[in-house]
Short mmCIF file of C-alpha atoms and ligand atoms in Angstrom, two decimals:
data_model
loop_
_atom_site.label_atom_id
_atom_site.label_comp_id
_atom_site.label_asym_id
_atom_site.label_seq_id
_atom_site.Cartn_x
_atom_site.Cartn_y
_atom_site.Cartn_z
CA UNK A 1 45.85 -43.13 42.35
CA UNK A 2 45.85 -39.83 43.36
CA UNK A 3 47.67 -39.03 46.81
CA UNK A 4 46.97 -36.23 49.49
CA UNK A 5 50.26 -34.53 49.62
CA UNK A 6 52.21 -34.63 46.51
CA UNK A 7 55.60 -33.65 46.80
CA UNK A 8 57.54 -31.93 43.74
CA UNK A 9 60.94 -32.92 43.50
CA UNK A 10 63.06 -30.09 42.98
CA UNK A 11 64.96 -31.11 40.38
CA UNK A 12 62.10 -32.17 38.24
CA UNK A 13 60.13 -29.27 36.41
CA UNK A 14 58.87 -30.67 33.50
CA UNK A 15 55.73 -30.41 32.45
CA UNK A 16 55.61 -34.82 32.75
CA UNK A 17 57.07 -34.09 35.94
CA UNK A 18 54.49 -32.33 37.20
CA UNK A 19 51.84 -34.18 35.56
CA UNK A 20 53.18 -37.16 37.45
CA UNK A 21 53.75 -35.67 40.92
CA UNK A 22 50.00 -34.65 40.58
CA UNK A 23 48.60 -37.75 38.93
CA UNK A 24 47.42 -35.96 35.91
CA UNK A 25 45.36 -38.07 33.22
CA UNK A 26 45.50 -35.93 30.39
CA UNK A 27 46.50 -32.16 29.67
CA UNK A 28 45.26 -30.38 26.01
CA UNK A 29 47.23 -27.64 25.03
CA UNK A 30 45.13 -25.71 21.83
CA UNK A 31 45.73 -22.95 20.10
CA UNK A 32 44.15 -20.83 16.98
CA UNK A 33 45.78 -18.68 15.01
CA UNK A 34 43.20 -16.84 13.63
CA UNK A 35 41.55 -15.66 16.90
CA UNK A 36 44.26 -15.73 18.89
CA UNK A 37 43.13 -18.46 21.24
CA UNK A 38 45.47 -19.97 23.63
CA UNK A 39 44.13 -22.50 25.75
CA UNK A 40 45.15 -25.59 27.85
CA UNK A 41 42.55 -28.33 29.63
CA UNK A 42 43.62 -30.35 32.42
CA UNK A 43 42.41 -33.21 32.96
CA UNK A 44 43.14 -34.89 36.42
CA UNK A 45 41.16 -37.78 37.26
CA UNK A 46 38.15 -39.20 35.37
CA UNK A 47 37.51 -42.54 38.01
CA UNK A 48 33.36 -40.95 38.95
CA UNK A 49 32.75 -39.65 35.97
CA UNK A 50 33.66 -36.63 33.43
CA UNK A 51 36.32 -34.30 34.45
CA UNK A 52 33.72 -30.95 35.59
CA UNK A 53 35.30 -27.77 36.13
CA UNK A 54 35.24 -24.19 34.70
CA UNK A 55 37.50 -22.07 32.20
CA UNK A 56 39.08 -19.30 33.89
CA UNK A 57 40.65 -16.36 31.58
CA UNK A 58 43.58 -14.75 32.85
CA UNK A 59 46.74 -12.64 31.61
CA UNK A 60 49.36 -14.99 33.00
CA UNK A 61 52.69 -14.20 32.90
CA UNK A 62 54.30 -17.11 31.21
CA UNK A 63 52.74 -20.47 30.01
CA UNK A 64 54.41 -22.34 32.47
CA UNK A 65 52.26 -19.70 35.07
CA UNK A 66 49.40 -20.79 32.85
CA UNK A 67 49.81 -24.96 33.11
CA UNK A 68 50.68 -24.80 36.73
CA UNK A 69 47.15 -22.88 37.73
CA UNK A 70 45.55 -25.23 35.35
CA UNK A 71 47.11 -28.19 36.61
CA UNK A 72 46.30 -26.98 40.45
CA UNK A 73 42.47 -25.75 39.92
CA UNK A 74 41.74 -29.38 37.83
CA UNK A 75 43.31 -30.98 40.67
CA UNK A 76 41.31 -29.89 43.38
CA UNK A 77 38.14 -30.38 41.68
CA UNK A 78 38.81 -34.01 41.71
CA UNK A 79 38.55 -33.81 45.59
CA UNK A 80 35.73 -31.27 45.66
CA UNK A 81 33.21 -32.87 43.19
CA UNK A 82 34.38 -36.64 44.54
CA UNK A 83 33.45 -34.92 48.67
CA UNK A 84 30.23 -33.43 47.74
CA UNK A 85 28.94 -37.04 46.16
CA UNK A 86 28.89 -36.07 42.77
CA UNK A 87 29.60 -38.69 39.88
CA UNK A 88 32.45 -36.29 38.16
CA UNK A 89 35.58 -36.00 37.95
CA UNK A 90 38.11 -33.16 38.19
CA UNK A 91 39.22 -30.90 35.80
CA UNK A 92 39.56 -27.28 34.51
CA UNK A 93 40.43 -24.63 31.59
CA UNK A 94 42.48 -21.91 31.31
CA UNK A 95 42.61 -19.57 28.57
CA UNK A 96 45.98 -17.10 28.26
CA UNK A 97 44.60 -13.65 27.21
CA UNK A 98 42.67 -10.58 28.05
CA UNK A 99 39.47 -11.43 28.82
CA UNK A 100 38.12 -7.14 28.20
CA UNK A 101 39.44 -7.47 24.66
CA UNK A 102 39.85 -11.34 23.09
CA UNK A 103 36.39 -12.37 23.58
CA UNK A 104 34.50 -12.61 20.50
CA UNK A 105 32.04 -14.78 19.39
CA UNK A 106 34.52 -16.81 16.97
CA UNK A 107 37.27 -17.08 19.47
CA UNK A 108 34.78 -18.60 22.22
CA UNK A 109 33.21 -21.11 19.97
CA UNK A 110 36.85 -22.15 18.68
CA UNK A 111 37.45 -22.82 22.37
CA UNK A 112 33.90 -25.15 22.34
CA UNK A 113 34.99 -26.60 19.40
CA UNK A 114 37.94 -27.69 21.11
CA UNK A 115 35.99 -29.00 24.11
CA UNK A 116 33.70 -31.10 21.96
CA UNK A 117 37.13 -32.60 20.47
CA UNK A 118 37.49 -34.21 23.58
CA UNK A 119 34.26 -36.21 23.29
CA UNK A 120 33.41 -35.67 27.11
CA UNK A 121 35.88 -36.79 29.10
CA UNK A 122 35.60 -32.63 30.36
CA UNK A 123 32.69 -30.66 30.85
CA UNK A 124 33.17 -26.97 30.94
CA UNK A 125 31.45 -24.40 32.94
CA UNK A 126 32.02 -20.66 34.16
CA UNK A 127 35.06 -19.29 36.38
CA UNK A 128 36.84 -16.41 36.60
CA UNK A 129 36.25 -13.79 33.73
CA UNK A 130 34.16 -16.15 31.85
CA UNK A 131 30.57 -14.58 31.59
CA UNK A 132 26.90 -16.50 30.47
CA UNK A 133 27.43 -14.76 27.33
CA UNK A 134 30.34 -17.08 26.79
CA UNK A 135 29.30 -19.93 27.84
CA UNK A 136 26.02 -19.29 25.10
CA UNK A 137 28.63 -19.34 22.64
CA UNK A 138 30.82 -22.16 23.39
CA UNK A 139 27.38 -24.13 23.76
CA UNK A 140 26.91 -23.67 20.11
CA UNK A 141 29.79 -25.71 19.39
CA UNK A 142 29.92 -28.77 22.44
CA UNK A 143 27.28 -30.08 24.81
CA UNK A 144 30.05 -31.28 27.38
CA UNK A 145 29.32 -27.42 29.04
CA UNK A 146 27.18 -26.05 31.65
CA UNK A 147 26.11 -22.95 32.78
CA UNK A 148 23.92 -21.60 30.92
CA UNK A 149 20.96 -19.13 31.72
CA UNK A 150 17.77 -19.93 33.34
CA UNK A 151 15.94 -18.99 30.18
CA UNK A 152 18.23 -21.55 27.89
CA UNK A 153 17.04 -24.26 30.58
CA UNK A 154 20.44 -23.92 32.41
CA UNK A 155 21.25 -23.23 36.03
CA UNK A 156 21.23 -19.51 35.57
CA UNK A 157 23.38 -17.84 38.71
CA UNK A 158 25.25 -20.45 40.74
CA UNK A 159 25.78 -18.21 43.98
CA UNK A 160 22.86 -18.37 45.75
CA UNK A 161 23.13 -22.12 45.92
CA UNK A 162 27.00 -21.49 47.21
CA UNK A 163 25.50 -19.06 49.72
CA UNK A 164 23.42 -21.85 50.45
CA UNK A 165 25.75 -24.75 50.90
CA UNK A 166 28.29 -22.05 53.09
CA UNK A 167 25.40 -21.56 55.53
CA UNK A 168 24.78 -24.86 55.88
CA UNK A 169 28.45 -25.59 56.52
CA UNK A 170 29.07 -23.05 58.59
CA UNK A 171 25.44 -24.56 60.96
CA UNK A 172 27.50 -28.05 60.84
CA UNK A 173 30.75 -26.20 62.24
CA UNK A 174 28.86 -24.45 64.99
CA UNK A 175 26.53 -27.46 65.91
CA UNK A 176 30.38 -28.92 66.29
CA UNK A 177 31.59 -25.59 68.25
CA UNK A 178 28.73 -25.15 70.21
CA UNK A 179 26.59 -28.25 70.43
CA UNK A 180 23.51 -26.86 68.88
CA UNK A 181 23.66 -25.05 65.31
CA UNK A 182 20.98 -22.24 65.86
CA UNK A 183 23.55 -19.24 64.32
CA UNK A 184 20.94 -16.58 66.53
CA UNK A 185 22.46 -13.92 68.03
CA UNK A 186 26.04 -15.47 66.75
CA UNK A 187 28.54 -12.58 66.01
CA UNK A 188 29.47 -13.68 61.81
CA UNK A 189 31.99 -11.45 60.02
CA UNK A 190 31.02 -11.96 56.04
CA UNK A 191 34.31 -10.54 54.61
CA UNK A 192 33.43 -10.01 50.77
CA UNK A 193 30.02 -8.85 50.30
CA UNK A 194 30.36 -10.28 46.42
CA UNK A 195 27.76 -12.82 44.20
CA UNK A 196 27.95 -15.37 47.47
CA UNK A 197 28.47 -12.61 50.32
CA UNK A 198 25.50 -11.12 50.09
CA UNK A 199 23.65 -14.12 49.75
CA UNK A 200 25.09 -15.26 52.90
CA UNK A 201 24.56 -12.26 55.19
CA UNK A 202 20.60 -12.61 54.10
CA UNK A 203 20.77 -16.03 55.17
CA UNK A 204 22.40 -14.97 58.50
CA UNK A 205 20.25 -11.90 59.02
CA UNK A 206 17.17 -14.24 58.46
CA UNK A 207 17.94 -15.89 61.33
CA UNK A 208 19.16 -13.13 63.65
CA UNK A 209 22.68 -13.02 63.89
CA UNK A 210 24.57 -10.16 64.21
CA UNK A 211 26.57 -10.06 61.00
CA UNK A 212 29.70 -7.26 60.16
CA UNK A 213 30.96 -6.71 56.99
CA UNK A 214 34.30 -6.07 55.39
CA UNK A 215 34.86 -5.38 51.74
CA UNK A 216 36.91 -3.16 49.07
CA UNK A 217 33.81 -2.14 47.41
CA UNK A 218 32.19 1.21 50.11
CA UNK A 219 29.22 0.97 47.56
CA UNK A 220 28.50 -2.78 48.12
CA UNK A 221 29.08 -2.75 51.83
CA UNK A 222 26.91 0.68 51.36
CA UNK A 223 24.22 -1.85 49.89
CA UNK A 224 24.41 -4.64 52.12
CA UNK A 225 24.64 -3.16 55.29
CA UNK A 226 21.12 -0.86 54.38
CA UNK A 227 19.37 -4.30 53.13
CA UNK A 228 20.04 -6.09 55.44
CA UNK A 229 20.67 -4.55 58.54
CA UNK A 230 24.58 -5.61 58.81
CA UNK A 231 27.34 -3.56 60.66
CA UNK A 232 30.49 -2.21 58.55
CA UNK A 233 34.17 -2.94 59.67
CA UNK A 234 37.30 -1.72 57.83
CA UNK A 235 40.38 -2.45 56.85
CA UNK A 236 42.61 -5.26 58.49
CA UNK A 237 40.82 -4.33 62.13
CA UNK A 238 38.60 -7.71 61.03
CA UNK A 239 40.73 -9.97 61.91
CA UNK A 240 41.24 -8.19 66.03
CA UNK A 241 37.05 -8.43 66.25
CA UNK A 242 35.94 -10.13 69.05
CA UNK A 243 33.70 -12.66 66.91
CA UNK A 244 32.34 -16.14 67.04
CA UNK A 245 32.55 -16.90 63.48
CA UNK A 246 34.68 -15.54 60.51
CA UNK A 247 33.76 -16.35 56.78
CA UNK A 248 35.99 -15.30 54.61
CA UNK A 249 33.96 -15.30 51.24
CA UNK A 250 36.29 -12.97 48.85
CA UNK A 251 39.60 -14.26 48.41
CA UNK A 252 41.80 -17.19 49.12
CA UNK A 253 44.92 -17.19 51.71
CA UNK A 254 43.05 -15.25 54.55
CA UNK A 255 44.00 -17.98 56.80
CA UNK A 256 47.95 -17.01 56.97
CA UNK A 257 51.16 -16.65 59.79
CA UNK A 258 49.84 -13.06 60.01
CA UNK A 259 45.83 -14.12 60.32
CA UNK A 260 45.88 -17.50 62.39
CA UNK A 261 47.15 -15.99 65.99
CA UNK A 262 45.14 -13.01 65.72
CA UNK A 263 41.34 -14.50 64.56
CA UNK A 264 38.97 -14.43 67.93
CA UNK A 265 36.94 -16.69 66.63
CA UNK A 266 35.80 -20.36 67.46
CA UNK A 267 34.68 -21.24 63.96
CA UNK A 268 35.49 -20.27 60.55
CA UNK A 269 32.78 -21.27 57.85
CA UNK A 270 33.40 -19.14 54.23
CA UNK A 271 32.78 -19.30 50.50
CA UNK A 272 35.97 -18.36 49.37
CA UNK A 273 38.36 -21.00 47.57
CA UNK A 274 42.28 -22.17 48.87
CA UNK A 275 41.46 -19.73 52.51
CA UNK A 276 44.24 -21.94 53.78
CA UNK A 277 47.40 -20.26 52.39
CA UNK A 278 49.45 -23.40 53.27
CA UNK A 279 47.15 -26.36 54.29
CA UNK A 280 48.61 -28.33 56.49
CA UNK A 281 50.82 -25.56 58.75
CA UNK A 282 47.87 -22.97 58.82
CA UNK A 283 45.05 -26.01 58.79
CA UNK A 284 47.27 -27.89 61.49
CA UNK A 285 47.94 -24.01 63.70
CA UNK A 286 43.98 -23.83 63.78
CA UNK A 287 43.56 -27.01 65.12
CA UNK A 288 46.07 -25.93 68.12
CA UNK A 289 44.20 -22.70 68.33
CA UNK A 290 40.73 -25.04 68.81
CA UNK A 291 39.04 -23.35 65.95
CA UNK A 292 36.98 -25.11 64.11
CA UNK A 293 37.25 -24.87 59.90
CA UNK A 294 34.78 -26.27 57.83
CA UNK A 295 36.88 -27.27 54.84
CA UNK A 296 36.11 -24.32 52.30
CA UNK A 297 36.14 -26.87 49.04
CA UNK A 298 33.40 -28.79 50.62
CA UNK A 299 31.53 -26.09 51.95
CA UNK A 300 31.26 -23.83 48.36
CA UNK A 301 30.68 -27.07 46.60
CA UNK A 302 26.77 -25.66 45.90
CA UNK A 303 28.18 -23.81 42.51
CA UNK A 304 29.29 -27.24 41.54
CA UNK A 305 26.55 -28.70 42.38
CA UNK A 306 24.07 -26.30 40.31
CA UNK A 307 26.29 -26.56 37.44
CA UNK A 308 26.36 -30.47 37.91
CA UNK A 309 22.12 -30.53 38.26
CA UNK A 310 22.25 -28.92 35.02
CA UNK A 311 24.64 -31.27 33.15
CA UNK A 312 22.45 -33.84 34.23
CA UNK A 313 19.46 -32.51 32.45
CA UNK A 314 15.55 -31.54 33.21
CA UNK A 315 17.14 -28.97 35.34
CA UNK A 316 15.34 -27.79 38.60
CA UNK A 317 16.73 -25.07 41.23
CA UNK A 318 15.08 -26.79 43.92
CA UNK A 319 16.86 -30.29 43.24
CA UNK A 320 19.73 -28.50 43.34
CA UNK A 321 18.91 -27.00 46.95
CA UNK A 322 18.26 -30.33 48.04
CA UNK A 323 21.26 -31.84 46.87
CA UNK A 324 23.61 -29.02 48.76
CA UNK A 325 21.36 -29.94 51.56
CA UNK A 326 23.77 -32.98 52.26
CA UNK A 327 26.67 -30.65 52.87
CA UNK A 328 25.40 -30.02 56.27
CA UNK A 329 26.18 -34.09 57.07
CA UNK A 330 29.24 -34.56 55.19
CA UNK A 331 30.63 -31.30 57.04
CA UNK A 332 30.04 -32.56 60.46
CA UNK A 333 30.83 -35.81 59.81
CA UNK A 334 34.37 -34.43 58.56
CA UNK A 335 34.48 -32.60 61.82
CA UNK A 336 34.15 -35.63 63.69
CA UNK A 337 36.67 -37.44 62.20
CA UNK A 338 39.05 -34.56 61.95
CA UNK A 339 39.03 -34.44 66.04
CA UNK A 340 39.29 -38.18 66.11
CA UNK A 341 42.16 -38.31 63.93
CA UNK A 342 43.62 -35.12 65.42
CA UNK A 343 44.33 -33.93 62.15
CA UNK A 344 43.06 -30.79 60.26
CA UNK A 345 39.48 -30.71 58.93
CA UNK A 346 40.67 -30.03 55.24
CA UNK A 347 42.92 -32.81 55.23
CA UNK A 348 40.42 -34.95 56.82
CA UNK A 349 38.22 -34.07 53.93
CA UNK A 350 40.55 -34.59 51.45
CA UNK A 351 41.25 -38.29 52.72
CA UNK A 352 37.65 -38.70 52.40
CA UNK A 353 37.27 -37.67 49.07
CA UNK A 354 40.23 -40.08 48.11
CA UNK A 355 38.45 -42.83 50.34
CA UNK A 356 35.70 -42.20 47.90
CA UNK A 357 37.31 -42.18 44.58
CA UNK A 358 39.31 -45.43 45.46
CA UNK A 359 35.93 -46.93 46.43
CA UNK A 360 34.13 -45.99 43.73
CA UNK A 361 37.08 -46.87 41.61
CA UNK A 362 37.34 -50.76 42.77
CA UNK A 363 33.65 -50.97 42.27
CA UNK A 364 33.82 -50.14 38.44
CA UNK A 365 36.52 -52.49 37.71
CA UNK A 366 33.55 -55.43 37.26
CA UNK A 367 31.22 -55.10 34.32
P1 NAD B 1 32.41 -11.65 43.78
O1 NAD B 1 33.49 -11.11 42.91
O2 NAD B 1 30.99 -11.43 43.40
O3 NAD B 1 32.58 -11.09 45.27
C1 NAD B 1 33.79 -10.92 45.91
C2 NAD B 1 33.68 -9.69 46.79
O4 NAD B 1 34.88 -9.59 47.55
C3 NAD B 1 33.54 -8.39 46.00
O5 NAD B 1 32.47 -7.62 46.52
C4 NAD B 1 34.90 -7.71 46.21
O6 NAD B 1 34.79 -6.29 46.21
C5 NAD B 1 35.28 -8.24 47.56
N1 NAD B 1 36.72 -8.18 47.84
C6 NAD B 1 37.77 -8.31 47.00
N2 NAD B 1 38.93 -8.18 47.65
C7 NAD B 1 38.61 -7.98 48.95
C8 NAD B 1 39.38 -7.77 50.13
N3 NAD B 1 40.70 -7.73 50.11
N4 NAD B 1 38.71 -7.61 51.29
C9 NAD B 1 37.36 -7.61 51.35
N5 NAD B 1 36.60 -7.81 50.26
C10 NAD B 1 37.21 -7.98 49.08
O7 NAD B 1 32.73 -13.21 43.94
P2 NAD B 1 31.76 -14.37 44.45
O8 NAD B 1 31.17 -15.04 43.28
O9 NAD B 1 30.86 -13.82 45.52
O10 NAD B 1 32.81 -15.38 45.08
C11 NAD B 1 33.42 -15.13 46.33
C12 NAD B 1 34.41 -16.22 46.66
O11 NAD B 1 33.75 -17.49 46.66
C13 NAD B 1 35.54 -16.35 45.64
O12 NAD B 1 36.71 -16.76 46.30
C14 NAD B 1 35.06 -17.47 44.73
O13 NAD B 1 36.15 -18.15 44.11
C15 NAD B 1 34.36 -18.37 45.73
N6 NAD B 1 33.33 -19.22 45.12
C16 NAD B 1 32.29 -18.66 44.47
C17 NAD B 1 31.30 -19.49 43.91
C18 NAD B 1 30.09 -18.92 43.21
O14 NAD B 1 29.12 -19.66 43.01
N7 NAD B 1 30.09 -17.65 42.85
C19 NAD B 1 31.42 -20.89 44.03
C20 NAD B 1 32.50 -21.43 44.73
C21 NAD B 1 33.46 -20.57 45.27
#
């Protein structure tokens, strides 16, 4: 069964090692000569259902680079698909290569090819540097994938549903904070004004909060800030604003040695994946502070979520909506226990999810 903190002896490297210290089920390694593809599937734990998670396409390093990511990314979509109530397991796919020049329409439906091979113990969706336009062609070869456009039936753009689950989160954490989770006239930092960013700040502008923005991009912040009436900060000055909430919704390991003791904030409520650089000093220094952290897997788990209405079939983008809705209950309820326990949110969550799997698991074993 899987366990919360896994601990990697030093000695041991291998990739059985590490399949063992993580509790691994299964891990694919495939490869084509004639288009080049290189790609491994992790499997980690099938006990709800298939193993759900997307293909990312990156230039690692080194393969061992490669089955690391893939064997942390598969992992922790066992815990977020098992905490936001879905029947899936955890999974994920990496392919080694440049995504601007490898992609062609042979190489991706190799790669579905590959995934149909595995008769649906993993479902593949998007991630990093995989487009729609892939995902159209793997779907020509396997139907263990999702993601495809609103006009193929699919679940079209995932991020507004993440936008929707984060604000929902981030109302759980401040009904927590402040007793009440009106977000009016609360003082929200969006840092990353991306696919979910934006999203978010509309949601937040909607209902009159005074929202800043931080990102690398002076064109989007250019955008946002105009549509939606949101004020522009810069540079590392974000994390010295007086604030009530930050939401970090552009990349992971905001939530650092540097970070923690600076943030004036009494919640933090974001998109972004792994904000935590190490989760239990930085979620356990945040506790001491009294901030409150809605766990970031649970609270982005509306992407999932679309992509997991779809797989089901007869999609609709409203069931989705209503199926993030429950974020808002499983966040607080975290919350609570988290204070009981006097332990970190995450890891509170992350007990949960286990709590779930081994439930779920002991029920199965009876036909
Ligand atoms: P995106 O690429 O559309 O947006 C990210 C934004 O962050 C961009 O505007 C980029 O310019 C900005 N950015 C990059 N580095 C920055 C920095 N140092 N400081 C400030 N801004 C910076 O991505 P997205 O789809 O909006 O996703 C945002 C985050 O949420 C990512 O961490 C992603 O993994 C996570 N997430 C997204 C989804 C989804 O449905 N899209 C689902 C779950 C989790």
């Amino acid at each position: 069964m899987v366990e919360v903190n896994e601990v990697m002896p030093r000695e041991k490297t291998g990739v059985f090692d590490q399949i063992e210290a993580m509790e691994h089920e299964q891990l694919v390694v495939c490869y084509d000569k004639a288009t080049g593809l290189k790609a491994i599937v992790a499997i980690h734990n099938t006990t709800l259902g298939p193993a759900l998670g997307g293909t990312r396409m990156w230039q690692y390093k080194n393969e061992q680079e490669a089955i690391t990511d893939v064997l942390r990314l598969s992992r922790g979509m066992t815990f977020k698909n098992a905490i936001s109530g879905l029947n899936l397991g955890g999974g994920k796919a990496v392919i080694i290569g440049d995504a601007q020049t490898q992609k062609t329409e042979a190489f991706m439906r190799r790669f579905g090819r590959f995934i149909n091979g595995l008769g649906g113990r993993y479902v593949t969706a998007e991630d990093v540097n995989i487009r729609t336009s892939d995902i159209e062609y793997i779907a020509m070869e396997t139907r263990y994938v999702s993601g495809l456009p609103e006009i193929m039936g699919g679940g079209g753009d995932p991020s507004p549903v993440t936008a929707y689950s984060t604000y929902l989160g981030m109302k759980a954490a401040a009904k927590k904070a402040w007793g009440n989770d009106s977000l009016r006239g609360k003082r929200v930092l969006v840092q990353g004004v991306g696919q979910v960013g934006s999203h978010l700040v509309e949601r937040l502008r909607h209902e009159d909060a005074q929202v800043f923005i931080s990102d690398i991009s002076e064109e989007r912040l250019r955008q946002v800030a105009n549509r939606f009436g949101a004020e522009v900060v810069m540079g590392d000055a974000i994390y010295d604003l007086d604030l009530d909430i930050y939401s970090p919704c552009a990349l992971g390991a905001t939530l650092n040695d540097d970070t923690v003791s600076r943030l004036k904030c009494q919640v933090i409520a974001g998109a972004a994946n792994n904000q935590l650089k190490d989760e239990k000093k930085h979620g356990q220094m945040l506790v001491e502070r009294g901030i409150i952290y809605a766990p970031d897997f649970l609270i982005n788990s509306g992407g999932v979520i679309n992509v997991a209405a779809e797989y089901e079939g007869n999609y609709q983008r409203e069931r989705a909506y209503q199926k993030a809705e429950k974020v808002y209950d499983i966040c607080l309820n975290i919350l609570n226990e988290a204070e009981a326990k006097n332990i970190g949110p995450q890891e509170a969550a992350m007990q949960m999810a286990l709590k779930r799997i081994q439930e779920v698991g002991r029920v199965k074993l009876s036909y």
